mmCIF file of C-alpha atoms in Angstrom:
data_model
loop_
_atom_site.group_PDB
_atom_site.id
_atom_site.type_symbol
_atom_site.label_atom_id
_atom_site.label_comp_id
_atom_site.label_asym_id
_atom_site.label_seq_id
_atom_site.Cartn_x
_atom_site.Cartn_y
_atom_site.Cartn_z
ATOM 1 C CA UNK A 1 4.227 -0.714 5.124
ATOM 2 C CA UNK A 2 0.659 -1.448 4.631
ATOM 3 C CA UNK A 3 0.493 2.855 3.475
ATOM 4 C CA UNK A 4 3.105 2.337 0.742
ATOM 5 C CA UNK A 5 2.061 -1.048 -0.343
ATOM 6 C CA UNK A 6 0.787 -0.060 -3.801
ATOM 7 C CA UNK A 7 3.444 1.324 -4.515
ATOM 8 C CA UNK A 8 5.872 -1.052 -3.474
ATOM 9 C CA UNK A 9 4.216 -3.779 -4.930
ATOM 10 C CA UNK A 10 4.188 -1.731 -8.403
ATOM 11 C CA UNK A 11 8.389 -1.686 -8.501
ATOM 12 C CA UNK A 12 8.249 -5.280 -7.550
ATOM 13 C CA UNK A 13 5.813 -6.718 -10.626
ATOM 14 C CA UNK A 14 6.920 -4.261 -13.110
ATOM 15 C CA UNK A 15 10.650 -5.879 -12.019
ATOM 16 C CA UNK A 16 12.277 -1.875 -11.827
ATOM 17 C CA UNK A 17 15.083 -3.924 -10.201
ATOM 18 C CA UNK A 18 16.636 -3.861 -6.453
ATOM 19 C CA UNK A 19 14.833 -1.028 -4.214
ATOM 20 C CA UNK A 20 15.247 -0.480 -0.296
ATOM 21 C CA UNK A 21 12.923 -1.005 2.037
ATOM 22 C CA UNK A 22 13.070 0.751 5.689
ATOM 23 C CA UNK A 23 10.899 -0.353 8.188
ATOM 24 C CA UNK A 24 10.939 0.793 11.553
ATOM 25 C CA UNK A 25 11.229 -2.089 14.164
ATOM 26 C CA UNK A 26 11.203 -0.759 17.893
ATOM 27 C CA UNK A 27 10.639 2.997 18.913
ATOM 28 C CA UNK A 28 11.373 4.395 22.207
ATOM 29 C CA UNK A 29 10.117 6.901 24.029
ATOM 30 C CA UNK A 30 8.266 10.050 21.904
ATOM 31 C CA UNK A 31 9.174 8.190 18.899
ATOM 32 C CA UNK A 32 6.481 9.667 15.560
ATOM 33 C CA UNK A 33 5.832 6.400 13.862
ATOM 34 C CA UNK A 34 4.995 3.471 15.346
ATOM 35 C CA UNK A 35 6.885 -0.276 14.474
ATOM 36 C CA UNK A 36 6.025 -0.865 11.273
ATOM 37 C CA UNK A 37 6.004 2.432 9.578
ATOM 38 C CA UNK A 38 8.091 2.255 6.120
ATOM 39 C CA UNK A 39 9.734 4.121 3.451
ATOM 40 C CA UNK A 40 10.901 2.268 0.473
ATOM 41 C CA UNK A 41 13.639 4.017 -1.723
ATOM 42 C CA UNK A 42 14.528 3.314 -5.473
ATOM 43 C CA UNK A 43 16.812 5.611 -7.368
ATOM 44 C CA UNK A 44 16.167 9.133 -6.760
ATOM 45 C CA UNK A 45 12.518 8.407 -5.656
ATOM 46 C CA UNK A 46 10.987 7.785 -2.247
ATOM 47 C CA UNK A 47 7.782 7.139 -0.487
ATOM 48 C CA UNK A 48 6.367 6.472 2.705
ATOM 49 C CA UNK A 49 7.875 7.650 6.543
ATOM 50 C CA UNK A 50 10.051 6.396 9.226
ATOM 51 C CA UNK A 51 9.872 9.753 11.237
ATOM 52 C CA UNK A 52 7.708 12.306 9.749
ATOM 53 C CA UNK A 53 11.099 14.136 8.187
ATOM 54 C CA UNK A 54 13.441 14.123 11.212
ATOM 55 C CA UNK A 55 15.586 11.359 9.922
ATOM 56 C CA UNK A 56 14.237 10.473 6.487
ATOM 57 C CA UNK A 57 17.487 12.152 4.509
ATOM 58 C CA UNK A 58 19.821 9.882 6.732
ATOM 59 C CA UNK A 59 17.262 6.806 6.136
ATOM 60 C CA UNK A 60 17.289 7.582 2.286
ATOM 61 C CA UNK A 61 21.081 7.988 2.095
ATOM 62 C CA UNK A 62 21.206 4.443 3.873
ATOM 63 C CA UNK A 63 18.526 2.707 1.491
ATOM 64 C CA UNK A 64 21.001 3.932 -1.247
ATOM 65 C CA UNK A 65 24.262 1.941 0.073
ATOM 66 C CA UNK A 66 21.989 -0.806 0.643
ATOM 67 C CA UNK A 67 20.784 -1.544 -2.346
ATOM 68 C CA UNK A 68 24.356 -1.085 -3.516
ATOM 69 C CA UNK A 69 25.992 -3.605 -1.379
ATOM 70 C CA UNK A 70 23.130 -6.008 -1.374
ATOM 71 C CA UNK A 71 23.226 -5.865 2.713
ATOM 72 C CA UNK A 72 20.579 -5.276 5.057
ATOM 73 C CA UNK A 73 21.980 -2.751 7.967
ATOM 74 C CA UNK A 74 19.616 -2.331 11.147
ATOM 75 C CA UNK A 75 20.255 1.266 12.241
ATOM 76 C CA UNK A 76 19.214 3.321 15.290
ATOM 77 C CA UNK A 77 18.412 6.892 15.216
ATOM 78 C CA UNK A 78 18.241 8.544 18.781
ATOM 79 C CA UNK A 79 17.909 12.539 19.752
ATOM 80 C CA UNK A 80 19.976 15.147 17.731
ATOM 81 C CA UNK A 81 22.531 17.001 19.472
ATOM 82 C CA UNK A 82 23.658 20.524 19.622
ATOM 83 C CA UNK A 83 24.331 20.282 15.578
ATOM 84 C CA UNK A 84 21.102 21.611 13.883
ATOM 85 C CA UNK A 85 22.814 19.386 11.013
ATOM 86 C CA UNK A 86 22.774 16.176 12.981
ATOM 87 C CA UNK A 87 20.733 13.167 11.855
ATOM 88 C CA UNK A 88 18.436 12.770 15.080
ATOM 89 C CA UNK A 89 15.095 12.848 16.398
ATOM 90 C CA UNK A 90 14.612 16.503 17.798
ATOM 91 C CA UNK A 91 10.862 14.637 19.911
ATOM 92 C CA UNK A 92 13.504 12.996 21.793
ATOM 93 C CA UNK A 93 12.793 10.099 20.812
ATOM 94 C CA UNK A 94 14.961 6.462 19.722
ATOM 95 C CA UNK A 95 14.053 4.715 16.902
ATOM 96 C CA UNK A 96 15.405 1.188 15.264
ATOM 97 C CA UNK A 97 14.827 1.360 11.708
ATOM 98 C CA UNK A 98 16.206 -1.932 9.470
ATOM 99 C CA UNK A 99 16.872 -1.270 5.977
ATOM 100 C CA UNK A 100 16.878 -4.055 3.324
ATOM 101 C CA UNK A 101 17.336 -4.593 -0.189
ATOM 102 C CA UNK A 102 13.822 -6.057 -1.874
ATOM 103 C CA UNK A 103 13.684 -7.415 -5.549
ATOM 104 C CA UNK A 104 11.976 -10.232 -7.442
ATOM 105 C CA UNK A 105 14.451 -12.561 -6.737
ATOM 106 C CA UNK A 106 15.412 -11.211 -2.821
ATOM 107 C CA UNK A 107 11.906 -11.268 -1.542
ATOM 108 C CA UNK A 108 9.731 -13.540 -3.552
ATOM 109 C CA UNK A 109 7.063 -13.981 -1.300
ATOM 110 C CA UNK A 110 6.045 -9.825 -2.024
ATOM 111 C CA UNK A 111 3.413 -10.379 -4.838
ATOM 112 C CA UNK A 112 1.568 -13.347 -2.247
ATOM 113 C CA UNK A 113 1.730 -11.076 1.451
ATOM 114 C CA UNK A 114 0.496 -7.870 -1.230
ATOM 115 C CA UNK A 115 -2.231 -9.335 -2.468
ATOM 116 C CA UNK A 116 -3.273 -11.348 1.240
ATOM 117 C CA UNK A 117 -3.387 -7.655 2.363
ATOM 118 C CA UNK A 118 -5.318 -6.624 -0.063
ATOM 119 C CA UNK A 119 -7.716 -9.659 0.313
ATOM 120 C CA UNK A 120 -7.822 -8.892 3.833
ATOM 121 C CA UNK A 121 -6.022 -12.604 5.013
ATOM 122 C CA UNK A 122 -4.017 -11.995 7.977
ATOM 123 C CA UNK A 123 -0.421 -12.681 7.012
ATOM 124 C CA UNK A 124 2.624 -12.137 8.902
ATOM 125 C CA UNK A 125 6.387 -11.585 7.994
ATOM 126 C CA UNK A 126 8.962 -12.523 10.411
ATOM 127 C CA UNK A 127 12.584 -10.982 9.895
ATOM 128 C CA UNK A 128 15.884 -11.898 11.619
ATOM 129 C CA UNK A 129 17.014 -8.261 12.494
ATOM 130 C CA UNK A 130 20.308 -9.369 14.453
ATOM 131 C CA UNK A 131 21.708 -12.369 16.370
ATOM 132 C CA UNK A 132 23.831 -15.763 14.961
ATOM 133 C CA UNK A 133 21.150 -16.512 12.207
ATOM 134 C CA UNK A 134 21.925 -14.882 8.940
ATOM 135 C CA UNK A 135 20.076 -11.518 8.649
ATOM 136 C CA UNK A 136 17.133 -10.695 7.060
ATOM 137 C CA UNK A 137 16.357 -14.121 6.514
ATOM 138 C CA UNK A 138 12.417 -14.205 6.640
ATOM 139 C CA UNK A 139 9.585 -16.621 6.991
ATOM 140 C CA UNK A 140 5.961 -15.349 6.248
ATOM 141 C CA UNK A 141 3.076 -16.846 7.602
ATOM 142 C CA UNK A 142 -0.442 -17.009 7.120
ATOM 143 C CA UNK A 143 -2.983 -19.009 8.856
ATOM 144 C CA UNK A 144 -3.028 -22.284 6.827
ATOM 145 C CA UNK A 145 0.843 -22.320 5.134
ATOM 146 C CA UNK A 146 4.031 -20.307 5.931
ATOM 147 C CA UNK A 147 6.627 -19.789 2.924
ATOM 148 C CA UNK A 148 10.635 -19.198 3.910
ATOM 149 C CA UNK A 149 12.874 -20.480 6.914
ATOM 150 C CA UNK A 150 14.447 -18.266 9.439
ATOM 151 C CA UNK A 151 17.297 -21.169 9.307
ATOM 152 C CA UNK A 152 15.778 -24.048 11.979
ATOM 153 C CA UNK A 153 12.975 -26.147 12.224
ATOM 154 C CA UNK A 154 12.602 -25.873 15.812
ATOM 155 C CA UNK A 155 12.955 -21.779 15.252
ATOM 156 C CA UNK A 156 10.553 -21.693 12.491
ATOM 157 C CA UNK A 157 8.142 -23.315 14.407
ATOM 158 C CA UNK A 158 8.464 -21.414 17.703
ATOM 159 C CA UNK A 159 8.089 -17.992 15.727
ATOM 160 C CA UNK A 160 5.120 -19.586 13.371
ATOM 161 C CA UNK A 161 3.325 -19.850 17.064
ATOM 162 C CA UNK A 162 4.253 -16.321 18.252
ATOM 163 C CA UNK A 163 3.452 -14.281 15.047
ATOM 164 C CA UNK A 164 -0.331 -16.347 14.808
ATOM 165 C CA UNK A 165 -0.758 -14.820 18.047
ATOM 166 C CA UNK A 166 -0.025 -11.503 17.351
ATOM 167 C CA UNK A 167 -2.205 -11.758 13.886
ATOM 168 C CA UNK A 168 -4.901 -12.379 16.292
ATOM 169 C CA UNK A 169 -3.916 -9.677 18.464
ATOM 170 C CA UNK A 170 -2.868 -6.967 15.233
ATOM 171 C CA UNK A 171 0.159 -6.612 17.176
ATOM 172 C CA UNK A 172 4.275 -5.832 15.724
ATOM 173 C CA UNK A 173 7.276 -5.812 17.262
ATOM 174 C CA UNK A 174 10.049 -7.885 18.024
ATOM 175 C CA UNK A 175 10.474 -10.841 19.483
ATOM 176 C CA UNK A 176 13.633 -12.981 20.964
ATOM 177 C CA UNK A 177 14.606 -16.723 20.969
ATOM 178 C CA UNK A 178 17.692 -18.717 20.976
ATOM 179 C CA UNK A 179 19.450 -20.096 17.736
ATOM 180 C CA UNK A 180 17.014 -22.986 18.069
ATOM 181 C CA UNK A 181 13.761 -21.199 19.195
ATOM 182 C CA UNK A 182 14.158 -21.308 22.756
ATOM 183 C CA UNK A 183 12.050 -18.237 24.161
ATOM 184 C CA UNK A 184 14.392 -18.471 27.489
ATOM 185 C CA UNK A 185 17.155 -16.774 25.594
ATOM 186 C CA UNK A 186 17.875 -14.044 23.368
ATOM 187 C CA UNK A 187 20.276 -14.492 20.803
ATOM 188 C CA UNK A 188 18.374 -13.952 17.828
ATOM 189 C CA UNK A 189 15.952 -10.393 17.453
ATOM 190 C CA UNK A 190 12.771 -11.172 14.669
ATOM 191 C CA UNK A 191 10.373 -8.814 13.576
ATOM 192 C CA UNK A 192 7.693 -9.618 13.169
ATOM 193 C CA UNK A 193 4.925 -7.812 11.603
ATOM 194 C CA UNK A 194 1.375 -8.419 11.254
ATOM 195 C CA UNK A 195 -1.210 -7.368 8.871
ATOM 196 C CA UNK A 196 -4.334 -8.316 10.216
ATOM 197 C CA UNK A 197 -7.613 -7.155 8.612
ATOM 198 C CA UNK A 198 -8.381 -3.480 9.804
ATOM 199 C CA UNK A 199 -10.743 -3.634 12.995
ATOM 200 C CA UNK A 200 -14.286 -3.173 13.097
ATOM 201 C CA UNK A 201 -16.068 -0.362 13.832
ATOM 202 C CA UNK A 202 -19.833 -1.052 14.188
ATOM 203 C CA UNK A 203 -22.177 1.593 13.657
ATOM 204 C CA UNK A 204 -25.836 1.095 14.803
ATOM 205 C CA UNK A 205 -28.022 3.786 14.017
ATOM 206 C CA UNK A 206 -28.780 5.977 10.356
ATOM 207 C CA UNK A 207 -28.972 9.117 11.715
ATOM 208 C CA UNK A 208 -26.394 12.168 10.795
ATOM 209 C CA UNK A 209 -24.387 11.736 13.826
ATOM 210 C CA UNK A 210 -23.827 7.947 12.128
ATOM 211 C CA UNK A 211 -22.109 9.491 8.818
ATOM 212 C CA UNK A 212 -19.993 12.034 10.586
ATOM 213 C CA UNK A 213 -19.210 8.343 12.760
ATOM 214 C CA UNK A 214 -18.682 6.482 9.755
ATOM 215 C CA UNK A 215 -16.221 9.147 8.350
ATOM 216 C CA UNK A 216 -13.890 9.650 11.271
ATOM 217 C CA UNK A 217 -13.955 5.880 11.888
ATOM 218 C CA UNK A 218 -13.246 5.422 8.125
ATOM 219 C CA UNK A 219 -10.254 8.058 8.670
ATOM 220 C CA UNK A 220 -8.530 6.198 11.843
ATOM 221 C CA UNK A 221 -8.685 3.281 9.863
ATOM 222 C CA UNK A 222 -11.509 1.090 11.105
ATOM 223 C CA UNK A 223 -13.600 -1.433 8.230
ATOM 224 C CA UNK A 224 -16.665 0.678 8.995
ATOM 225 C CA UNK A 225 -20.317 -1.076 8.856
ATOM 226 C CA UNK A 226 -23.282 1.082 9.530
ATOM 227 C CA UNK A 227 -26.427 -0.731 10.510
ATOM 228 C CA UNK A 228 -30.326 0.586 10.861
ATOM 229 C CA UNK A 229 -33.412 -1.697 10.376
ATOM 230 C CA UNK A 230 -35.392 1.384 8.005
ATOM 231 C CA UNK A 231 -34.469 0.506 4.488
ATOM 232 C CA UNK A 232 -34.846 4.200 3.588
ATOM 233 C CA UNK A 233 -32.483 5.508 6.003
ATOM 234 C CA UNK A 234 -29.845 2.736 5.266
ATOM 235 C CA UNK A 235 -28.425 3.612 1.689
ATOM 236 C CA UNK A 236 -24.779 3.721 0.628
ATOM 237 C CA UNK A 237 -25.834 7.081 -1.009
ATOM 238 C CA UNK A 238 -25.876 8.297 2.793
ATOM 239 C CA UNK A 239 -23.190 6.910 3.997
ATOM 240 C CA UNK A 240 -20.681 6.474 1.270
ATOM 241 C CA UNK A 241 -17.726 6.613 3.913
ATOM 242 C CA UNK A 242 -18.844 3.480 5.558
ATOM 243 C CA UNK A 243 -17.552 -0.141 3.781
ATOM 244 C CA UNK A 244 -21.085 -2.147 4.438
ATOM 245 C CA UNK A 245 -24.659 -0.257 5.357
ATOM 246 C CA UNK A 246 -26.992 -3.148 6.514
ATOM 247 C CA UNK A 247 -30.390 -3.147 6.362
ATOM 248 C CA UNK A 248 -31.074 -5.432 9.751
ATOM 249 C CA UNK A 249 -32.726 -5.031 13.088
ATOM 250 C CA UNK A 250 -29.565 -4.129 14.980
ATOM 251 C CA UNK A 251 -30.074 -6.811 17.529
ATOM 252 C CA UNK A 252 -29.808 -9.634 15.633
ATOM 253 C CA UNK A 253 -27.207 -8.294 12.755
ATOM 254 C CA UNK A 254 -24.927 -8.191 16.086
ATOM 255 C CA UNK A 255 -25.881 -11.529 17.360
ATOM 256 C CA UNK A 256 -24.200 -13.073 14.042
ATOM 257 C CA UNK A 257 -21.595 -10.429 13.508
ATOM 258 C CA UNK A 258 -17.887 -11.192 13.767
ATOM 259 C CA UNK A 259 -16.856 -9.627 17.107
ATOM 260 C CA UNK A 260 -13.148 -9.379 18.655
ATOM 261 C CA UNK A 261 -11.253 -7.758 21.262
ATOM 262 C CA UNK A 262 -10.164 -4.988 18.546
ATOM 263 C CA UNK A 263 -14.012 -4.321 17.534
ATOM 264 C CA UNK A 264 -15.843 -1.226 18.370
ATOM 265 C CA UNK A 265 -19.428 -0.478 18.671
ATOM 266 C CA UNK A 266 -21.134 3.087 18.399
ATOM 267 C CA UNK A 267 -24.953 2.903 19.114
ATOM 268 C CA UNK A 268 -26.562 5.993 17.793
ATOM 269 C CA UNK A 269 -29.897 4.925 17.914
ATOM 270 C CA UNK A 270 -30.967 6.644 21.480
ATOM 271 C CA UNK A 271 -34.248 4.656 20.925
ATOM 272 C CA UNK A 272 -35.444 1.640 23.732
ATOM 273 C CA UNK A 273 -36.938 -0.806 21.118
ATOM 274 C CA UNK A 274 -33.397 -0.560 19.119
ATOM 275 C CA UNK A 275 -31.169 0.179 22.170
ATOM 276 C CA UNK A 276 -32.123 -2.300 24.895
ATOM 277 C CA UNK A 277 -32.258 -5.543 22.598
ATOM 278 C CA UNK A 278 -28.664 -4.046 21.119
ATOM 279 C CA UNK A 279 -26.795 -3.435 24.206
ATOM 280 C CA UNK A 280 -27.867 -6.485 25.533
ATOM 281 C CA UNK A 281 -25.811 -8.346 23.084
ATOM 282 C CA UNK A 282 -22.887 -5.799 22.755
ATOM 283 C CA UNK A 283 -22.282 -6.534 26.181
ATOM 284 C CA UNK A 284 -21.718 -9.914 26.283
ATOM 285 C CA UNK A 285 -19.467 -9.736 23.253
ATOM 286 C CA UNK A 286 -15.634 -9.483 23.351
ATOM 287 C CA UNK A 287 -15.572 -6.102 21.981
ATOM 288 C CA UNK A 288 -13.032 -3.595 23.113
ATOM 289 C CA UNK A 289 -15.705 -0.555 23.082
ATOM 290 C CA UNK A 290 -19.393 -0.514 23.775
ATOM 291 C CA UNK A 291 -20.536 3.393 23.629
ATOM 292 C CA UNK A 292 -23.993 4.924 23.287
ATOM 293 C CA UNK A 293 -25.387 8.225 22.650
ATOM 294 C CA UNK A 294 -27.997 10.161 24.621
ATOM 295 C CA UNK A 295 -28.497 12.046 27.540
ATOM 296 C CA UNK A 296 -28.102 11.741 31.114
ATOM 297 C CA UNK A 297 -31.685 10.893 31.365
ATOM 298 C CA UNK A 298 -31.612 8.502 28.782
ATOM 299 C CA UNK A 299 -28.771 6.840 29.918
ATOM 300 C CA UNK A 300 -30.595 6.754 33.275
ATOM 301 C CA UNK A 301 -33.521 5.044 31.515
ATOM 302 C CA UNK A 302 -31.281 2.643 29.379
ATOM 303 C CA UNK A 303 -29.350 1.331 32.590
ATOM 304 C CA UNK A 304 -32.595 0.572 34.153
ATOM 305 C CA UNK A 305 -33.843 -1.177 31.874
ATOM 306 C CA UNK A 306 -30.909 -3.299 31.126
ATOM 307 C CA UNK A 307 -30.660 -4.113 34.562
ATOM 308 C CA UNK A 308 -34.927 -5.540 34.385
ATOM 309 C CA UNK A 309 -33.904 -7.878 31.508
ATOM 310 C CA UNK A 310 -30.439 -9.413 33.633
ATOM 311 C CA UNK A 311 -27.498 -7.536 32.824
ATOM 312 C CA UNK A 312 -24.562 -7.507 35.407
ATOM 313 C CA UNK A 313 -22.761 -4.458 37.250
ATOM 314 C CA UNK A 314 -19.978 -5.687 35.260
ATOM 315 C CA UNK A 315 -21.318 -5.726 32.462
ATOM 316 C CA UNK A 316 -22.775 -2.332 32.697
ATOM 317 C CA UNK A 317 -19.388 -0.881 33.691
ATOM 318 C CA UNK A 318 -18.310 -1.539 30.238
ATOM 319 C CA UNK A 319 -20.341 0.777 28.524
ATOM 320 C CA UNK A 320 -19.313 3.980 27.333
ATOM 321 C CA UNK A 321 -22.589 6.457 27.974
ATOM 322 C CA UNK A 322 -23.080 9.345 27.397
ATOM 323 C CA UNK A 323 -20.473 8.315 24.732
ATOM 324 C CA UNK A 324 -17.512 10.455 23.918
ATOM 325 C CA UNK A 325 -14.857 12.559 25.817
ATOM 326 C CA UNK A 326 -16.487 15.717 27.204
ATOM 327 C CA UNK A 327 -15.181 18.503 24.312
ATOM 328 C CA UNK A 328 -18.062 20.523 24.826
ATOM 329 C CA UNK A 329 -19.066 18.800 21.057
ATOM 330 C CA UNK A 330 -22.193 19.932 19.546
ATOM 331 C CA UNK A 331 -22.992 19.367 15.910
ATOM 332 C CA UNK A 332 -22.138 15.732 14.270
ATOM 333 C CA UNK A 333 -18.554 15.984 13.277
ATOM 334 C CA UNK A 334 -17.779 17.473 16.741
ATOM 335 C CA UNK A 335 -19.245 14.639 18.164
ATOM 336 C CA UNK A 336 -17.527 12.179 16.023
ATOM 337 C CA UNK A 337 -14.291 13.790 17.414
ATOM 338 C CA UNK A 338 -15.581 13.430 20.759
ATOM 339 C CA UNK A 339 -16.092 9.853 19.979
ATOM 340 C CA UNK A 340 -12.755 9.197 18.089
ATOM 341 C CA UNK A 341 -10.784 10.813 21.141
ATOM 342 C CA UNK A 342 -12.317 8.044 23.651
ATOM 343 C CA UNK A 343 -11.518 5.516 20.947
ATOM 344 C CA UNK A 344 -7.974 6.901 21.124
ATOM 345 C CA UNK A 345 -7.657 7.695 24.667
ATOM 346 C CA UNK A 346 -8.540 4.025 25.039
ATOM 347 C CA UNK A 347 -6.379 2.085 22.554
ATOM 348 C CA UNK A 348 -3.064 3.937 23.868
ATOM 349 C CA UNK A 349 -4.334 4.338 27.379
ATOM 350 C CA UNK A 350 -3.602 8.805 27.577
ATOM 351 C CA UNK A 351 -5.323 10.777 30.498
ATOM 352 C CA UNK A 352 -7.739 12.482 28.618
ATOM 353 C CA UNK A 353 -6.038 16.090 29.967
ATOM 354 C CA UNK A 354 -4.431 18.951 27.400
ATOM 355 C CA UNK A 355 -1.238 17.812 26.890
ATOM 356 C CA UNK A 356 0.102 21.693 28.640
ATOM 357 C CA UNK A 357 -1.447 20.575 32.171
ATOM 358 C CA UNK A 358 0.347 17.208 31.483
ATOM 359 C CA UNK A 359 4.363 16.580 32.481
ATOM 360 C CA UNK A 360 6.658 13.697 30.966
ATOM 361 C CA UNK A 361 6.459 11.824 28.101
ATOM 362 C CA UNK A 362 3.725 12.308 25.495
ATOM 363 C CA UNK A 363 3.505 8.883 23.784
ATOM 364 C CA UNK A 364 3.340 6.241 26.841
ATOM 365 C CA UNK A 365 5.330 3.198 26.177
ATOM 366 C CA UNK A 366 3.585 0.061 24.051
ATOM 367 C CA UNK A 367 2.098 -2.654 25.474
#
């Protein structure tokens, strides 16, 4: 949703009326969008994805008697059959896809989450997809308040705990209770769907390699800071891809950075006085990537001497050196690739291997 917010959020303050909204809520096997993906619908126009086209006339068609009967509908969509005319997803994949009507006066709480997101507060939206609660009720919740009732107290509460987790985690999907909130059963399905501010991609280094960096980072969807102690090097003007450019000795921007478990840091500098004092901090942080550039030798060289000053073996192991997956990458943008594949490889846990030496399933299922 967060891709067709603008938009969205235009129809809803200019008051256009009742629009639908289709968001999908639980994919299964090669599903193409992930939970969350939407496509909002009003009149003859439509924007945004649930499948990237396989089932988006189908989807459209059902945003249309939505609106019209004032009913949300949660729909499935599984693989097409023989029919080249059937509504399916030729990947093989399933998809759940819940379609609801969205106005001023249906979903009140738009103009608040909209403008959160674009803020950057974490805010959440919990929907009752199916179950003995009435459906499509919603509760949205941000860190400090929560607006809306999913129909109990004791419910409410149980799902205000769950969906501050997954803020903290960035995670959506669906999650089960009881009428009353009881996590033992699973009466009632919610969705619930974070937007948590975009991770961090930290970028230590203002070298070339660092802009082609900033850019792919940038494009994957990362808040991008780029950080090099040389005032000269460290200009927006060189890095206009990259949300902050800091002018800071890397070692001790990181010591006072915000660092999570979704954060990723890119040392570029392949320089002792910069790298040691950098790593040795990156290390010890919570971050969910720690790569550096630079040869075998000076990886070598590096390990050594983060070993003199007291690093671990364990804390070694989790850097990422020489950093990148081995494409054979040369020039910048190559190895920004290089670098964004290990990013990737990592988040959704693939084998690294071209996908025609590979057998099964392509997309492995969500954690």
């Amino acid at each position: 949703m967060r891709d067709i917010l603008s938009q969205v959020n235009r129809w809803w303050t200019a008051d256009q009326g009742v629009f639908g909204l289709a968001t999908v809520v639980g994919t299964f096997r090669s599903a193409p969008r992930q939970p969350g993906a939407a496509m909002a619908v009003l009149g003859d126009e439509a924007v945004g994805s649930v499948s990237g086209g396989c089932v988006e006339g189908a989807v459209y068609e059902l945003a249309q008697e939505v609106v019209a009967s004032g009913r949300p509908v949660l729909q499935r969509y599984g693989v097409s059959d023989d029919d080249a005319f059937a509504v399916g997803l030729t990947c093989g994949g399933i998809i759940d896809v819940f379609v609801e009507p969205v106005s001023r006066d249906a979903y009140p709480e738009l103009g608040e989450i909209a403008a959160s997101i674009e803020k950057r507060v974490p805010v959440a939206v919990a929907t009752i997809l199916s179950g003995p609660g009435r459906i499509g009720a919603r509760r949205v919740v941000w860190d400090d308040h929560v607006s809306g009732t999913l129909g109990s107290p004791r419910l409410d509460a149980a799902v205000d705990d769950d969906a501050r987790g997954m803020l903290a985690q960035g995670t959506t999907g669906v999650r089960r209770y009881g009428r009353s909130g009881e996590r033992r059963l699973d009466d009632l399905q919610v969705f619930v769907q974070s937007f948590a501010p975009p991770p961090r991609m930290l970028v230590f280094g203002a070298i070339d390699f660092a802009a082609a960096v900033a850019r792919v980072g940038k494009f994957l969807g990362y808040h991008v800071v780029v950080c090099d102690a040389r005032p000269v090097f460290a200009t927006s003007k060189r890095f206009p891809d990259a949300d902050e450019v800091v002018v800071k000795w890397p070692h001790d921007y990181l010591s006072h950075a915000a660092v999570d478990e979704r954060t990723v840091i890119c040392v570029l500098t392949h320089d002792p006085k910069f790298d040691v004092p950098l790593l040795e901090v990156a290390l010890r942080t919570p971050a969910a990537y720690v790569g550096a550039m630079g040869s075998r030798r000076t990886h070598d060289d590096r390990m050594a001497r983060l070993r003199e000053i007291g690093l671990t073996e364990a804390e070694l192991a989790r850097l990422r050196s020489p950093i990148g997956l081995d494409l054979g990458a040369r020039t910048p943008e190559e190895t920004a690739v290089s670098i964004a594949a290990e990013l990737i490889q990592l988040r959704w846990g693939g084998s690294g291997r071209p996908l025609t030496t590979t057998e099964g399933r392509i997309h492995g299922e969500l954690a």
